[in-house]
mmCIF file of C-alpha atoms in Angstrom:
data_model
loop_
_atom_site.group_PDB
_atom_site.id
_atom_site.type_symbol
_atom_site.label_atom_id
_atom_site.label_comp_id
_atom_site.label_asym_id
_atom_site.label_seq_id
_atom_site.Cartn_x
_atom_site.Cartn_y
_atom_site.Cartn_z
ATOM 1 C CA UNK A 199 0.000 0.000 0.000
ATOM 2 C CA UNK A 200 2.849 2.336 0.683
ATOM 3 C CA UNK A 201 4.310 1.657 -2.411
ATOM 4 C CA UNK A 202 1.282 2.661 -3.957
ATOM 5 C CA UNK A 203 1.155 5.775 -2.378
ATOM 6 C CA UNK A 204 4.043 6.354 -3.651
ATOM 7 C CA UNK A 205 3.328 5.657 -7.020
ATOM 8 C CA UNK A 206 -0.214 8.048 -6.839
ATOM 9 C CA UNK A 207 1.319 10.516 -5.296
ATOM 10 C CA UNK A 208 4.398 10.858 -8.403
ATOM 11 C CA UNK A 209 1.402 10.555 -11.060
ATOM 12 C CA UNK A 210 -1.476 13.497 -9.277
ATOM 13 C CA UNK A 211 1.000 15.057 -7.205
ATOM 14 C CA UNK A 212 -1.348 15.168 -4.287
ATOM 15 C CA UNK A 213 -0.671 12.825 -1.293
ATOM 16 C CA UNK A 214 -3.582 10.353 -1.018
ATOM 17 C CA UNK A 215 -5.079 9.310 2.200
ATOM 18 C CA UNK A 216 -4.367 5.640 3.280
ATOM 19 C CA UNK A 217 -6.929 3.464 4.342
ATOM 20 C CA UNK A 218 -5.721 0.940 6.233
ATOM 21 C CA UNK A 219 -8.029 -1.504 8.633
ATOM 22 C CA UNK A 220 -6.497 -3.195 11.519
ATOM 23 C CA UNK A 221 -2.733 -3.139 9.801
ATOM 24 C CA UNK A 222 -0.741 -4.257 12.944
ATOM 25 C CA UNK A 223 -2.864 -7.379 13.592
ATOM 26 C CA UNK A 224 -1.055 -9.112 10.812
ATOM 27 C CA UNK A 225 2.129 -8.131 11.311
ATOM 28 C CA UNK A 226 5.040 -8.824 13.923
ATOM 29 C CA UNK A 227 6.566 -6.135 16.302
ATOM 30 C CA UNK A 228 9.148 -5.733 13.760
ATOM 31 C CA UNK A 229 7.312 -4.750 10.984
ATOM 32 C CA UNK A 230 4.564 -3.350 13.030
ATOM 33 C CA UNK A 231 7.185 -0.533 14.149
ATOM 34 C CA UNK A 232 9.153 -0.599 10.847
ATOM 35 C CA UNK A 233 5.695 -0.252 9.416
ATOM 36 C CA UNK A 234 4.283 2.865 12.171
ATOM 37 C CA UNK A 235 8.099 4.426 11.001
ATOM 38 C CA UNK A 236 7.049 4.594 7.508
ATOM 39 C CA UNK A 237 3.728 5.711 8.333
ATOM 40 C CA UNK A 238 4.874 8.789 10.547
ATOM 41 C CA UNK A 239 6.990 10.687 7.608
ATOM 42 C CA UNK A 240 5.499 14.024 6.689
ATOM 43 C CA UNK A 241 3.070 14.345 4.068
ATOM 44 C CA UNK A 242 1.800 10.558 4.627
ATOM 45 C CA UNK A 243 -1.944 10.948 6.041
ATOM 46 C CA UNK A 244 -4.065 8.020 7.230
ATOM 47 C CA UNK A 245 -7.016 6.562 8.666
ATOM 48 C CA UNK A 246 -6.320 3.240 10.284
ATOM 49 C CA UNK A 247 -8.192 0.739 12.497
ATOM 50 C CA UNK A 248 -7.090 -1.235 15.250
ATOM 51 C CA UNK A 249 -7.557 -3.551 18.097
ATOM 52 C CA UNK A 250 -4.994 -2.138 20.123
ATOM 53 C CA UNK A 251 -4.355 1.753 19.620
ATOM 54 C CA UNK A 252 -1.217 1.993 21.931
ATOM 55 C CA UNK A 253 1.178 0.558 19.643
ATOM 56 C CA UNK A 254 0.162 3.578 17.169
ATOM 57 C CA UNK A 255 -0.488 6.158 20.064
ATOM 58 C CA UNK A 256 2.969 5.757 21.219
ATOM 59 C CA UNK A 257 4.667 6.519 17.539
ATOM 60 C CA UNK A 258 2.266 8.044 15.708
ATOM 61 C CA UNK A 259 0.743 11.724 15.999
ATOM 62 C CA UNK A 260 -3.203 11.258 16.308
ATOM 63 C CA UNK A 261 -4.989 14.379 15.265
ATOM 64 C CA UNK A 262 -8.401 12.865 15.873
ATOM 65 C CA UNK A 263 -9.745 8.994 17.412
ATOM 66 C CA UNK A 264 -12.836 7.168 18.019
ATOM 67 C CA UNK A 265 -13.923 4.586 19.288
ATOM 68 C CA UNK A 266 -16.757 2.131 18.218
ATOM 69 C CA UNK A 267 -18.678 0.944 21.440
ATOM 70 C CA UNK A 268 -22.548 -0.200 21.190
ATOM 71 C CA UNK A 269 -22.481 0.208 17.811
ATOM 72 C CA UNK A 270 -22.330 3.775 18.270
ATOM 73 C CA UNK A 271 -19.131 6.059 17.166
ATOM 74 C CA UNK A 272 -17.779 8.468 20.000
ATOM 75 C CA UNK A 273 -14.383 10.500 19.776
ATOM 76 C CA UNK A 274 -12.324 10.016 22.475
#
């Protein structure tokens, strides 16, 4: 996916927004921090998902989160 942000980003020369649902839960702590590295550069915007928020919390800077409880969205 990074790559083809990347690759969208050369051919509109806008950064695109990544979409990414529950990323870390298939990956190992290795490439789950390799992986929240890449994510963290300037320019790259995001909108992930995730089981567990404090490996992202920790390394990432969260301008917004919510939280899905009930059924119902809240921002937290």
């Amino acid at each position: 996916r990074l790559a083809e942000r990347e690759l969208l980003e050369q051919i509109t020369g806008e950064p695109p927004v990544l979409v990414l649902d529950d990323v870390l839960g298939e990956l190992d702590r290795q490439r789950s921090e390799h992986f929240i590295r890449l994510l963290s550069r300037d320019g790259v915007q995001s909108l992930l998902t995730a089981t567990d928020a404090a490996p992202l919390e920790a390394e990432l800077p969260i301008g917004a989160r919510f939280q899905v409880v009930g059924g119902g969205v809240r921002r937290t």
